[in-house]
Short mmCIF file of C-alpha atoms and ligand atoms in Angstrom, two decimals:
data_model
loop_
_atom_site.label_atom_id
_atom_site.label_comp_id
_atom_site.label_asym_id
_atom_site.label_seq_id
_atom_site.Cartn_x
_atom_site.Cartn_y
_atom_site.Cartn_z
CA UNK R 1 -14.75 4.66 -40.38
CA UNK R 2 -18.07 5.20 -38.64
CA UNK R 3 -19.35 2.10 -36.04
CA UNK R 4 -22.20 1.52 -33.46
CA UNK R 5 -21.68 -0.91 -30.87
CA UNK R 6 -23.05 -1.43 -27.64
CA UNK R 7 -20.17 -0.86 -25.13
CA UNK R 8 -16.46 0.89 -25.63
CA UNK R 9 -14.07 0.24 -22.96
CA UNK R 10 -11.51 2.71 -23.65
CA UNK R 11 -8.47 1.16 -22.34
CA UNK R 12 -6.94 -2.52 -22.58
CA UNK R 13 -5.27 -2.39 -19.41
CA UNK R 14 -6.25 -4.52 -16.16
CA UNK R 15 -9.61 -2.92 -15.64
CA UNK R 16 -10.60 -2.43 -19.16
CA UNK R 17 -10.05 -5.92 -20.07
CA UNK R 18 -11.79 -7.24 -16.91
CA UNK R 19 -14.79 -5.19 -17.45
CA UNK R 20 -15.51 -6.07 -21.03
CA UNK R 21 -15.52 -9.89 -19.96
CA UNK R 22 -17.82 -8.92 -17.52
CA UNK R 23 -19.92 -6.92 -19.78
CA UNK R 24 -19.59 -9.63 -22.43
CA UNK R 25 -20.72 -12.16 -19.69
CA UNK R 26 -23.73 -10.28 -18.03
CA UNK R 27 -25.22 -9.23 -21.28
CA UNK R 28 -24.62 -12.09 -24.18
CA UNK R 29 -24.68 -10.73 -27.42
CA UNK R 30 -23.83 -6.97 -26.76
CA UNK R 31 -21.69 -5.62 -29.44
CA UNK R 32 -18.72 -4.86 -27.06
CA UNK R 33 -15.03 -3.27 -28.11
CA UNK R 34 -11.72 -2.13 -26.38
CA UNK R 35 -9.89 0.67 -28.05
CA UNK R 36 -6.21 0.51 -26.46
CA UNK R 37 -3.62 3.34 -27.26
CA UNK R 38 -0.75 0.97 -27.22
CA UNK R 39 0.78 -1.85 -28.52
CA UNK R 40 -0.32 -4.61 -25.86
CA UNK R 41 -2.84 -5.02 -24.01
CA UNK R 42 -2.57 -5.12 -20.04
CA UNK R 43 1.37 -3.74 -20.24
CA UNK R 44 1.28 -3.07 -16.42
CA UNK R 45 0.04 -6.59 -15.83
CA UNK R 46 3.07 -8.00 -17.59
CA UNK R 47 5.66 -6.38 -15.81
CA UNK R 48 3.48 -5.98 -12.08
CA UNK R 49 4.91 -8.06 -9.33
CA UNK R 50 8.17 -8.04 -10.87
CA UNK R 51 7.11 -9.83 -13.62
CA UNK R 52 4.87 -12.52 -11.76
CA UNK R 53 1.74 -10.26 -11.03
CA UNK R 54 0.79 -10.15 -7.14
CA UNK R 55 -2.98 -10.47 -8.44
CA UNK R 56 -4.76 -9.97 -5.37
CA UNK R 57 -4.33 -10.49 -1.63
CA UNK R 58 -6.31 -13.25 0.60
CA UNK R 59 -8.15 -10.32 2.91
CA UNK R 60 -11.68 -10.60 1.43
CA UNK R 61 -13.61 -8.92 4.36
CA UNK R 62 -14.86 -5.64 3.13
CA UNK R 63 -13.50 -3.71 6.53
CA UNK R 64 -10.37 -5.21 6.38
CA UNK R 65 -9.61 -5.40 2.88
CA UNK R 66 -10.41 -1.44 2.19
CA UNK R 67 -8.04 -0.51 5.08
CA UNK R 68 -5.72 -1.14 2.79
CA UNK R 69 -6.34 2.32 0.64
CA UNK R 70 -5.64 5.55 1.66
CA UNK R 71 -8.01 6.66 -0.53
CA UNK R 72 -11.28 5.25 -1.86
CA UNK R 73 -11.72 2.97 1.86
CA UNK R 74 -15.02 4.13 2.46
CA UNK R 75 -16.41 3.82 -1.26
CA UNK R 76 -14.41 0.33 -2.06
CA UNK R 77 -15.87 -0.79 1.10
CA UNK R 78 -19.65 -1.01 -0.26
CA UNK R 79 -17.67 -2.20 -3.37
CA UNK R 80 -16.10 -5.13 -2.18
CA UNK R 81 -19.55 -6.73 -1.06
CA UNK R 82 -20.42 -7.20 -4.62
CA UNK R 83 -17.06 -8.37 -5.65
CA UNK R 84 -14.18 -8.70 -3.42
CA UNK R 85 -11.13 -10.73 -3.27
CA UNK R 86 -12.62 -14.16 -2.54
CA UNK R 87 -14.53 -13.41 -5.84
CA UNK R 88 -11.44 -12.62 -8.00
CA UNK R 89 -9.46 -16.22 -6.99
CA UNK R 90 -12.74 -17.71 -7.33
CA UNK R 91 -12.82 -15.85 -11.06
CA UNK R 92 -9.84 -17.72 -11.41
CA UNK R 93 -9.92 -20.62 -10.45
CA UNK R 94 -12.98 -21.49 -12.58
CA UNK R 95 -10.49 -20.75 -15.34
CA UNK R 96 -7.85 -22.77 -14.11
CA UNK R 97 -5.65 -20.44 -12.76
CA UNK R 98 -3.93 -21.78 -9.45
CA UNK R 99 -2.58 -18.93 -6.97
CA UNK R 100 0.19 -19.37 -4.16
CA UNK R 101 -0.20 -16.82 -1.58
CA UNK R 102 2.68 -16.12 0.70
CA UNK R 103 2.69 -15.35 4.31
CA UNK R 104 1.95 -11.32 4.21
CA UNK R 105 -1.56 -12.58 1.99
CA UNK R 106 0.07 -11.79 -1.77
CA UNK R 107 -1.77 -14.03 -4.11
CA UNK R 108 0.32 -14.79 -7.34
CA UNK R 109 -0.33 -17.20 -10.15
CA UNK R 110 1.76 -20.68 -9.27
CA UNK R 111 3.43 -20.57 -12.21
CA UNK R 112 5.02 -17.03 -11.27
CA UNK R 113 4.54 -15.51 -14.18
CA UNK R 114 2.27 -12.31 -14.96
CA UNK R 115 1.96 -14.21 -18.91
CA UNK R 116 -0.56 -16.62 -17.02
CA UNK R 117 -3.01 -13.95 -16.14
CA UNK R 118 -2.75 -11.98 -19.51
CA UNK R 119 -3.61 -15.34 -21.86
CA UNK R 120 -6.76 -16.37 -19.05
CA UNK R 121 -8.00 -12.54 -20.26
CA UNK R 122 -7.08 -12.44 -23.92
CA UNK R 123 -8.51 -16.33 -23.88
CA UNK R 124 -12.26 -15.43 -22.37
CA UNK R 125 -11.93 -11.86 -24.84
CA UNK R 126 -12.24 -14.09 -27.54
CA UNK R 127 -14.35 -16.82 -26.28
CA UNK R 128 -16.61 -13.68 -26.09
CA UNK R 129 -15.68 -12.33 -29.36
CA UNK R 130 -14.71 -8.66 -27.67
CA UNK R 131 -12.30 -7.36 -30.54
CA UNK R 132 -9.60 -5.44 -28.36
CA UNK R 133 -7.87 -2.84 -31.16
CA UNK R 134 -4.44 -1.75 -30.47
CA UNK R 135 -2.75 1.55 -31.57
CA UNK R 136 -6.21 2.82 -30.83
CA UNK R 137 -5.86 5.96 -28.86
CA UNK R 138 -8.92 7.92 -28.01
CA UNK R 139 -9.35 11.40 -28.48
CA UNK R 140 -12.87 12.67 -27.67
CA UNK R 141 -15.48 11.16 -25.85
CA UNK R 142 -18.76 13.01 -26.27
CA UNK R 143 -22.27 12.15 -25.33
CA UNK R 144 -24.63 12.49 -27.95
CA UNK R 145 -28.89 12.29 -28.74
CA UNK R 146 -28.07 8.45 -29.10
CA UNK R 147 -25.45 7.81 -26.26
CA UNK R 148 -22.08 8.35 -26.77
CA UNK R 149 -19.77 9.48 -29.89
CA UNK R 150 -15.76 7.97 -29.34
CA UNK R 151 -13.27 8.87 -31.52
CA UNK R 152 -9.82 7.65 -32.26
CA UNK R 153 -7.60 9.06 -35.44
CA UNK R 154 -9.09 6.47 -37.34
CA UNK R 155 -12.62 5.55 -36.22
CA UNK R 156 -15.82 6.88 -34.89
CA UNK R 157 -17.59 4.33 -32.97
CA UNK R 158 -21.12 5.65 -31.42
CA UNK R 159 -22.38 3.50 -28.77
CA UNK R 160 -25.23 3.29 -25.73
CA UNK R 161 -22.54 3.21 -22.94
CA UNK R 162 -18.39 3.74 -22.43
CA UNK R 163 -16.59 2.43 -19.70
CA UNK R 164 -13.23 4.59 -19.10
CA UNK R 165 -10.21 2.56 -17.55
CA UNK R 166 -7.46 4.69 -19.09
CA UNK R 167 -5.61 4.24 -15.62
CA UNK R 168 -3.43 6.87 -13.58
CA UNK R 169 -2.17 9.79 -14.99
CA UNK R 170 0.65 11.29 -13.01
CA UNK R 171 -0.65 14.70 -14.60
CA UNK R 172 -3.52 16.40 -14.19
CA UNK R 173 -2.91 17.38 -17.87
CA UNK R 174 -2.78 13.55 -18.68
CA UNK R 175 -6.90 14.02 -17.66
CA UNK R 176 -7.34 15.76 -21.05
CA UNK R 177 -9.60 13.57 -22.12
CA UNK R 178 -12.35 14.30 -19.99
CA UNK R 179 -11.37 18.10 -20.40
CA UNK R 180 -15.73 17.88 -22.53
CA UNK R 181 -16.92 16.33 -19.46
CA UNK R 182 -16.35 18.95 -16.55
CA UNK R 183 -16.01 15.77 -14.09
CA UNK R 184 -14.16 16.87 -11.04
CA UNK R 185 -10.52 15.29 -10.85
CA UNK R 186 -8.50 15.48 -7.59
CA UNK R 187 -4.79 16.44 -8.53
CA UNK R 188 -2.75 13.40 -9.22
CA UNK R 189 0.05 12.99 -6.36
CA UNK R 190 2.67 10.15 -6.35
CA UNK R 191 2.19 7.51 -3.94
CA UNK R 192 4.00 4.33 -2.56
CA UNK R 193 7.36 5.88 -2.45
CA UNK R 194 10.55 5.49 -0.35
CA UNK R 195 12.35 8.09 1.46
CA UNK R 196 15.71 9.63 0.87
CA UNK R 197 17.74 10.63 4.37
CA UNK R 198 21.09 12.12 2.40
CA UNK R 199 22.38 12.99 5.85
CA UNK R 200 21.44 10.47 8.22
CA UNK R 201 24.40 7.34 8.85
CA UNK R 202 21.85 4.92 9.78
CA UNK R 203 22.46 4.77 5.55
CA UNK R 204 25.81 2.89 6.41
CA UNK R 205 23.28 -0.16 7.78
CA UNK R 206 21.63 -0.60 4.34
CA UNK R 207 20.25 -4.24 4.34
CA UNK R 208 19.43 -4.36 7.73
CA UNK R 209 15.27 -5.19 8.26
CA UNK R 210 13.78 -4.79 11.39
CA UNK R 211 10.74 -6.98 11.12
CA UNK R 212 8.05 -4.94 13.12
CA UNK R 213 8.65 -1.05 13.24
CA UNK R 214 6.23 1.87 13.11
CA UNK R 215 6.73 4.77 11.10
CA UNK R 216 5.24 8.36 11.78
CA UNK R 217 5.50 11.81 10.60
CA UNK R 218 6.26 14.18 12.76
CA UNK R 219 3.46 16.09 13.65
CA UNK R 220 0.63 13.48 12.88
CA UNK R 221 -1.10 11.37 15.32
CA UNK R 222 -1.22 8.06 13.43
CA UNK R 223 1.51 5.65 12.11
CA UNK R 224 2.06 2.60 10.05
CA UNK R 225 3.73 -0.36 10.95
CA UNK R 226 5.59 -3.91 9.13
CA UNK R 227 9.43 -4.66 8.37
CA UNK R 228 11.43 -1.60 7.62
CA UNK R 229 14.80 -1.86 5.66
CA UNK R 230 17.45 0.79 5.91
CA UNK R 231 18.73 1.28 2.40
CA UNK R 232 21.64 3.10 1.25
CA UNK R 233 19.64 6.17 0.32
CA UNK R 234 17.61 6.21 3.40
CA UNK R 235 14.77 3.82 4.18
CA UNK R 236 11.94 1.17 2.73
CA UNK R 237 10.00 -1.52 3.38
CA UNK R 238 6.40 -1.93 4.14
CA UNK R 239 6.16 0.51 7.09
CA UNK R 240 8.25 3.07 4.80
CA UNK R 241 5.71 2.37 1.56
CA UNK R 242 2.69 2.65 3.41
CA UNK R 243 3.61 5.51 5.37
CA UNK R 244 4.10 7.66 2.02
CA UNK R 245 0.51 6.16 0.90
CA UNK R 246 -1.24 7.35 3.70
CA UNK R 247 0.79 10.64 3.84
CA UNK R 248 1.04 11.06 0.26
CA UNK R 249 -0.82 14.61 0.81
CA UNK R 250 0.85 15.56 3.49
CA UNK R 251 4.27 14.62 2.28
CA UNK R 252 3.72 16.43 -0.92
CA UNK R 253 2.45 19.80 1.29
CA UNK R 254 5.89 19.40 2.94
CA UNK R 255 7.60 18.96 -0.23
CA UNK R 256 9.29 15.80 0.88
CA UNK R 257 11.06 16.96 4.08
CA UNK R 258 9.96 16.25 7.53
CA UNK R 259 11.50 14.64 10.70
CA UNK R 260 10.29 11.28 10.71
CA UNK R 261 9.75 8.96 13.64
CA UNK R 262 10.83 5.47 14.21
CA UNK R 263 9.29 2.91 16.44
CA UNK R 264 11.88 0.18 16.72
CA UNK R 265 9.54 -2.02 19.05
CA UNK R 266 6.62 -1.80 16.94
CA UNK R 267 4.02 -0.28 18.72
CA UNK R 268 4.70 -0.93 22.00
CA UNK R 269 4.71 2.54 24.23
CA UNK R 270 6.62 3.93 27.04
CA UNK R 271 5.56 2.04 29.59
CA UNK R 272 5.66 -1.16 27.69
CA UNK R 273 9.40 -0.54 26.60
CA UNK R 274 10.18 0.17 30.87
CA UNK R 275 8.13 -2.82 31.32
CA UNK R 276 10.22 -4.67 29.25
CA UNK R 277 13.76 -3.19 30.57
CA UNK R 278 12.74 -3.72 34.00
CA UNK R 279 13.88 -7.84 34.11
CA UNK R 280 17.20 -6.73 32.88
CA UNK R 281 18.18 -3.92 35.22
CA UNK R 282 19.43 -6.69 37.69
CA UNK R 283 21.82 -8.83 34.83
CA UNK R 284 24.88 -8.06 34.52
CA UNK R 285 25.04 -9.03 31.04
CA UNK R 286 26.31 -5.81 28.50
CA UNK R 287 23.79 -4.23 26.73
CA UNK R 288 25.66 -4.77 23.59
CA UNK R 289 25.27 -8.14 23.42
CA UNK R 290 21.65 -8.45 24.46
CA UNK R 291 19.56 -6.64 21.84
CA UNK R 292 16.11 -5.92 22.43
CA UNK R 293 12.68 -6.45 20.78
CA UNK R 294 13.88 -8.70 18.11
CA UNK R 295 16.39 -5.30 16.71
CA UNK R 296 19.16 -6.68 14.41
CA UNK R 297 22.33 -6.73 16.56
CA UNK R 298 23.95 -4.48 13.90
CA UNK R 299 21.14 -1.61 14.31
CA UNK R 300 21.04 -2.22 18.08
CA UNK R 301 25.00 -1.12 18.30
CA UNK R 302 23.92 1.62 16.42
CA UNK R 303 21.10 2.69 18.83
CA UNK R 304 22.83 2.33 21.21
CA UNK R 305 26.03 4.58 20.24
CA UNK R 306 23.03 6.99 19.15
CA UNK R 307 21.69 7.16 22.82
CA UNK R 308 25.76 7.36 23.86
CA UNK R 309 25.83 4.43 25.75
CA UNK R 310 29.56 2.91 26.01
CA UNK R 311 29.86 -0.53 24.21
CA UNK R 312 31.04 -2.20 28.01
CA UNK R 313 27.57 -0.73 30.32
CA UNK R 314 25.96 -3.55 31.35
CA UNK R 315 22.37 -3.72 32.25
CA UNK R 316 22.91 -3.51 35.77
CA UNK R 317 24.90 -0.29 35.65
CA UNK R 318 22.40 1.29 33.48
CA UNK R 319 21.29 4.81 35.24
CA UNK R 320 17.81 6.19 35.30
CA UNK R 321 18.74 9.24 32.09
CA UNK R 322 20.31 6.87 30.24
CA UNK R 323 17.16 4.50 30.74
CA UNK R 324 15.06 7.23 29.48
CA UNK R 325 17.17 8.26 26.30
CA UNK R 326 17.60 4.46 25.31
CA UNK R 327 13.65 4.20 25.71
CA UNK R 328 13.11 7.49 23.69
CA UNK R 329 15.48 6.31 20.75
CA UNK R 330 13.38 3.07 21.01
CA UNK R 331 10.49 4.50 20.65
CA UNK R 332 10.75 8.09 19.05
CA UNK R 333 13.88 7.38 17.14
CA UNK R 334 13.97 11.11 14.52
CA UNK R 335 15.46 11.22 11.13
CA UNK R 336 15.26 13.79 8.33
CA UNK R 337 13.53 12.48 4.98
CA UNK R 338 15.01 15.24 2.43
CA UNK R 339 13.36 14.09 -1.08
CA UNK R 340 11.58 10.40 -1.74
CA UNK R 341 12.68 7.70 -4.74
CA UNK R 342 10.12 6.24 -6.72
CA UNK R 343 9.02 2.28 -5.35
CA UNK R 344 10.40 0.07 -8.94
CA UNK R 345 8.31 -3.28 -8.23
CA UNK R 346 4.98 -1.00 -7.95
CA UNK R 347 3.93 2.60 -8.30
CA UNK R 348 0.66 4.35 -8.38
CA UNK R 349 -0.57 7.28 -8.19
CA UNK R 350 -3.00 9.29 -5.87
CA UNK R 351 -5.76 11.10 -7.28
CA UNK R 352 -8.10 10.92 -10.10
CA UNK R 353 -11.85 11.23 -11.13
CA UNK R 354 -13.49 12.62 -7.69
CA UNK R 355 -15.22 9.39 -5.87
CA UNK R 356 -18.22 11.75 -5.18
CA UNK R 357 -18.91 11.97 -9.48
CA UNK R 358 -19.34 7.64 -8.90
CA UNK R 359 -22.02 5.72 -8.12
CA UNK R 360 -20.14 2.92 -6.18
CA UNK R 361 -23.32 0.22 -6.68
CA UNK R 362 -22.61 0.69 -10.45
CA UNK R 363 -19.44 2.98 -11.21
CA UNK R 364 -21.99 5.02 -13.57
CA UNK R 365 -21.03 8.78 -13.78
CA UNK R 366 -23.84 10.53 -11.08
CA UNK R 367 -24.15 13.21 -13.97
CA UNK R 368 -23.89 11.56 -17.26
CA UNK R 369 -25.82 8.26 -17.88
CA UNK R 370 -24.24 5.82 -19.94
CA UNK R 371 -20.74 6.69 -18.69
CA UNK R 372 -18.61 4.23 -16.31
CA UNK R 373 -15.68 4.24 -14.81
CA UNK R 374 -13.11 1.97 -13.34
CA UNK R 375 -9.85 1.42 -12.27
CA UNK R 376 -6.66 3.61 -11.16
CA UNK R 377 -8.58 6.54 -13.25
CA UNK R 378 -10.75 6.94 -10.18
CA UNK R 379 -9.73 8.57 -6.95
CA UNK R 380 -8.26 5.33 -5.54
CA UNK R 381 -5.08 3.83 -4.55
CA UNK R 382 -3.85 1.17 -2.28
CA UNK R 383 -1.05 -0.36 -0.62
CA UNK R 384 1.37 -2.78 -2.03
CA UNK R 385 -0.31 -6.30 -1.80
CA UNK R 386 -2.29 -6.87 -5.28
CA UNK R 387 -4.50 -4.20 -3.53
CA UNK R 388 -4.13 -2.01 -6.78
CA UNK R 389 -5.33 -4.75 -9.14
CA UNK R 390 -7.87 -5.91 -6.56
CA UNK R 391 -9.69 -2.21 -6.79
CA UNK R 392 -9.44 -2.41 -10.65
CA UNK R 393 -11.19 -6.33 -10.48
CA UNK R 394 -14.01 -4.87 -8.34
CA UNK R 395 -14.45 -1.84 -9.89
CA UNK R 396 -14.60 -3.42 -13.20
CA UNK R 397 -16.95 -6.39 -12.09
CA UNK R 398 -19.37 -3.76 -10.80
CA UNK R 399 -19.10 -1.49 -14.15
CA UNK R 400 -19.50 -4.62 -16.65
CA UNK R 401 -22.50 -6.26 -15.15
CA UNK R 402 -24.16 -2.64 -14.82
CA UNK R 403 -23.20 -1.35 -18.25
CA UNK R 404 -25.78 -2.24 -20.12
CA UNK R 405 -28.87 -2.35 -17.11
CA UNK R 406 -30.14 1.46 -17.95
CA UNK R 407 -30.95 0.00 -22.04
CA UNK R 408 -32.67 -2.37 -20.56
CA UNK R 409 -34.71 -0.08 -18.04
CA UNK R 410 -35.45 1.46 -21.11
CA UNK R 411 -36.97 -0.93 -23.20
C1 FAD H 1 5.80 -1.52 -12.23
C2 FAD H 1 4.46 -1.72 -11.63
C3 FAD H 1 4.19 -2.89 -10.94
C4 FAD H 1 2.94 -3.07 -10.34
N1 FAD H 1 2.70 -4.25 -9.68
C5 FAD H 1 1.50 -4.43 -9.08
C6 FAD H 1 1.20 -5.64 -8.42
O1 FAD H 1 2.00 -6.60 -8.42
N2 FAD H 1 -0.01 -5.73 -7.79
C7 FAD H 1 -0.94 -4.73 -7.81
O2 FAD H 1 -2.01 -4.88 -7.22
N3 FAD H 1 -0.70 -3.59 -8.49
C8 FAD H 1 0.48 -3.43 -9.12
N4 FAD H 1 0.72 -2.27 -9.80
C9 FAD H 1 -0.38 -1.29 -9.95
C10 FAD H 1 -1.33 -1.81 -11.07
O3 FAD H 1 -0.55 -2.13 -12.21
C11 FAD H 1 -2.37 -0.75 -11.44
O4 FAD H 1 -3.08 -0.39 -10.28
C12 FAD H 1 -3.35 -1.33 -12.47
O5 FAD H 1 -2.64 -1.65 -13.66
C13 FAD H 1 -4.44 -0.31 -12.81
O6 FAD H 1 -5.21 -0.83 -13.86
P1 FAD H 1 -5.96 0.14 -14.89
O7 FAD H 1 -6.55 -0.74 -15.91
O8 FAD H 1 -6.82 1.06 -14.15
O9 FAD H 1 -4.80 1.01 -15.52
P2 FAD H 1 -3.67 0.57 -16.55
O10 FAD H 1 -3.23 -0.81 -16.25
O11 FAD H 1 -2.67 1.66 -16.49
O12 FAD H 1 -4.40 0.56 -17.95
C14 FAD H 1 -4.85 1.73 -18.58
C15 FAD H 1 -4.78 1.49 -20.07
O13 FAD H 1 -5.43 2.57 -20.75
C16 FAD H 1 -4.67 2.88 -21.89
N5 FAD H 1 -5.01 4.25 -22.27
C17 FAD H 1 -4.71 5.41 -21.63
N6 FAD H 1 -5.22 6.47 -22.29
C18 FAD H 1 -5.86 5.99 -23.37
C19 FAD H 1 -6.58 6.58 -24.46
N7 FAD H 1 -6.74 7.89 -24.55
N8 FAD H 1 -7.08 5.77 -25.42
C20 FAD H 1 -6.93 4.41 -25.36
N9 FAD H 1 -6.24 3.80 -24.37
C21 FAD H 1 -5.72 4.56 -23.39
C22 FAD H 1 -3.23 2.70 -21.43
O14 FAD H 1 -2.36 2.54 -22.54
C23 FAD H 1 -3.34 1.46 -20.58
O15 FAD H 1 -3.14 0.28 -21.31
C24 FAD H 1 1.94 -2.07 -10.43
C25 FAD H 1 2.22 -0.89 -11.14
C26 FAD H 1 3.45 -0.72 -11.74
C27 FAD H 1 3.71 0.54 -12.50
#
C-alpha cells in the first residue's frame, strides 16, 4: 500500500503519542500518522510508576529541573524554557487530569493509575483524527526528492517530515534503523541500577533506610545524596540509583566493581562530624544507645562494632583514635559493589542519538531536514522522579509544534 501524509511519528510510545497531538494541534489539518511496532500503544506508560505513572515532577525551573540528568542537562536546559514541567500539569489539567504530588516532587495522576494518562492521549488522538496503527513496525526510513519514504512490511507511506520516538535501545544493534542515516549514536549503557555487595554483612541489615546519606565512588570527586536502603543483595535507594546514573560510564569502565563510599551524615565533613561529637565527650551516656545523625539504631550498632568500639564505652571514655575511626566510618564508610541488579519500578538506558546531531530549539536532525527526534532515542536520561517522561513531554512539545514550520518556510 503506497500513502502520503504530512507527518509519521514512528513510535506510539510516550513521546510519539505526545508529539503527534502536538503536531496535530500546531498545524490543523496536517495529515498526521503513528506507525507502532506493537500491540499497544504507550506500553511503558502502563506499567511506569508501578502501574500509576510518576508523570512528571513539580521542579519546573530549567536549572534545577535538568540537574536531574546525567546526560542531556545542558541541552534539556534550553529545552525546558519552551516546555517544562509547569507546562506538562498545565497540559493536563486543561484535560482534566488531577495530579497528587508527594513530598520528594513525584507528580502522579489522583486516581493512581497509569490507565488515566493513556485514555487523556488516545482521547485528544482521536479528537485530532491521528490514526495510530499497531503491529506497524518500521523498517527503513529514507529521505527522498519529496521528503521522506517509511516503510513497514505492509505500507509505504511518503511524507514531508518523520518524527522518530522509537525509545531506548539497550543495543547499539537495536539502532538499526538509522543504520541509512550515518547519525552518530553514543553506545547505549544501562542506567538507574542498584548495587550488589555479595561479601559485605551490612546485607544482614536489609530494610534498614538511612534517610540522608551520600554515596561516592571511590576515586571521584563528586557524590549523590537522599535515603539509602541496605537490601539483602547490597544497597538502593535514591542515593544508590542516582549514583549509578551519574556514574553509569564510569561504572561500566570498571565493570561493576569499585570500593564505594558511604556518608552516613549526609554531607556533613570532618570537622562538622567533631563538631558534632564534641557536646557528647563529657556524657556519660553509652554510645550504643545514643545514635547519631538521625542513623537507625540497628545500623548504628553495626558502625559501631565496624569501628570496634565495645557495646558498654560511653561517650565520656571515648579516646582520641577511636574518635577518629568512628568519624572516618561516619563519613568514609568503604564497601565493595561486585556486579549491579537492574532498578524493577524504572529503568532506562544511557546513550542514544548524539545530542550534538539535534537542534534543541526544534529537535530537527542538524543534517537532514525534515527529520525529528524525541524521546529516550536521544542521548538523554534522568533520574527517577517522572524525569524520564518529563524529557520525552518536552522533547516532543518542541518536535510537534516545529514539524511542520520548514513547509511552511517554503511556501
Ligand atoms: C518499568 C518502567 C517503569 C518506568 N516508570 C517511569 C516513571 O514512573 N516515570 C518516568 O519518568 N519514567 C519512567 N520510566 C521511563 C519511561 O518509561 C521512558 O523514559 C519513556 O517511556 C520514554 O518514552 P519514549 O516514547 O521515548 O520511548 P518508549 O516509551 O519506549 O516508546 C517507544 C515506542 O517505539 C516503538 N518502536 C520501537 N521501534 C519501532 C519501530 N521500528 N517501528 C515502530 N515502532 C517502534 C516501541 O514499541 C515503543 O512503543 C519507566 C521505564 C520502565 C521500563
Amino acid at each position: 500500500m503506497k500513502e502520503t501524509v504530512d507527518v509519521v511519528v514512528i513510535g506510539g510510545g510516550a513521546a510519539g503519542c505526545f508529539a503527534a497531538i502536538q503536531a496535530g494541534t500546531h498545524f490543523p489539518g496536517a495529515r498526521i500518522v503513528i506507525l507502532e511496532r506493537g500491540i499497544k500503544p504507550l506500553a511503558k506508560v502502563k506499567i511506569s510508576g508501578g502501574g500509576r505513572c510518576n508523570v512528571t515532577n513539580s521542579v519546573s525551573d530549567p536549572t534545577e529541573l535538568s540537574a536531574n540528568y546525567p546526560r542531556g542537562e545542558r541541552f534539556l536546559r534550553k529545552a525546558f524554557y519552551s516546555f517544562s514541567s509547569a507546562h506538562m500539569i498545565q497540559w493536563l489539567n486543561d484535560r482534566g487530569i488531577e495530579l497528587r504530588e508527594y513530598p520528594d516532587g513525584c507528580l502522579f495522576p489522583i486516581t493512581n493509575d497509569s490507565q488515566t494518562i493513556i485514555d487523556c492521549f488516545l482521547n485528544e488522538l482521536k479528537k485530532l483524527k491521528i490514526p495510530l496503527h499497531l503491529e506497524s513496525r518500521v523498517d527503513t526510513v529514507q529521505q527522498i526528492e519529496s521528503g521522506w519514504e517509511v516503510s513497514t512490511p505492509t505500507r509505504v507511506i511518503t511524507c514531508k517530515s518523520v518524527i522518530l520516538t522509537v525509545g531506548g535501545q539497550p543495543k547499539i544493534s537495536g539502532f538499526q534503523l538509522l543504520n541509512q542515516l550515518d547519525l552518530k549514536i553514543v553506545s547505549p549503557i544501562p542506567s538507574l541500577f542498584t548495587f550488589n555487595m555479595p561479601n559485605e554483612p551490612i546485607r544482614e541489615l536489609m530494610g534498614v533506610v538511612t534517610e540522608n546519606a551520600s554515596v561516592r565512588i571511590v576515586g571521584e570527586k563528586w557524590s549523590t545524596s537522599g535515603p539509602l536502603l541496605i537490601t539483602h543483595w547490597g544497597m538502593s535507594g535514591p542515593a544508590v540509583l542516582k549514583c549509578s546514573a551519574f556514574g553509569a560510564r564510569i561504572l561500566e569502565e570498571k565493570g561493576y566493581r569499585t570500593p564505594i563510599s558511604v556518608n552516613w551524615t549526609g554531607v556533613l565533613k570532618q570537622d562538622d562530624v567533631r563538631a558534632a561529637l564534641v557536646e557528647w565527650k563529657s556524657s556519660n551516656k553509652k554510645l550504643l544507645n545514643t545514635p547519631l545523625f538521625q542513623i537507625k539504631s540497628r545500623l548504628w550498632t553495626y558502625l559501631l562494632s565496624k569501628c570496634e568500639l565495645h557495646e558498654d564505652l560511653r561517650w565520656s571514655e571515648l579516646g582520641n583514635r577511636q574518635e577518629n575511626k568512628l568519624i572516618e566510618v561516619l563519613i568514609n564508610d568503604l564497601y565493595q559493589m561486585e556486579g549491579k541488579t537492574t532498578f524493577k519500578e524504572e529503568f532506562v538506558t544511557a546513550g542514544g542519538i548524539d545530542l550534538a546531531e539535534i537542534e534543541v530549539k526544534t529537535m530537527q536532525s542538524k543534517r537532514y531536514r525534515g527529520l525529528f527526534f524525541a524521546g529516550e532515542v536521544m542521548d538523554i536520561d534522568g533520574v527517577t522522579g517522572g524525569f524520564n517522561f518529563q524529557a520525552a513531554w518536552t522533547t516532543a512539545a518542541i518536535a510537534g509544534k516545529s514539524v511542520l514550520l520548514n513547509q511552511m518556510e517554503e511556501k
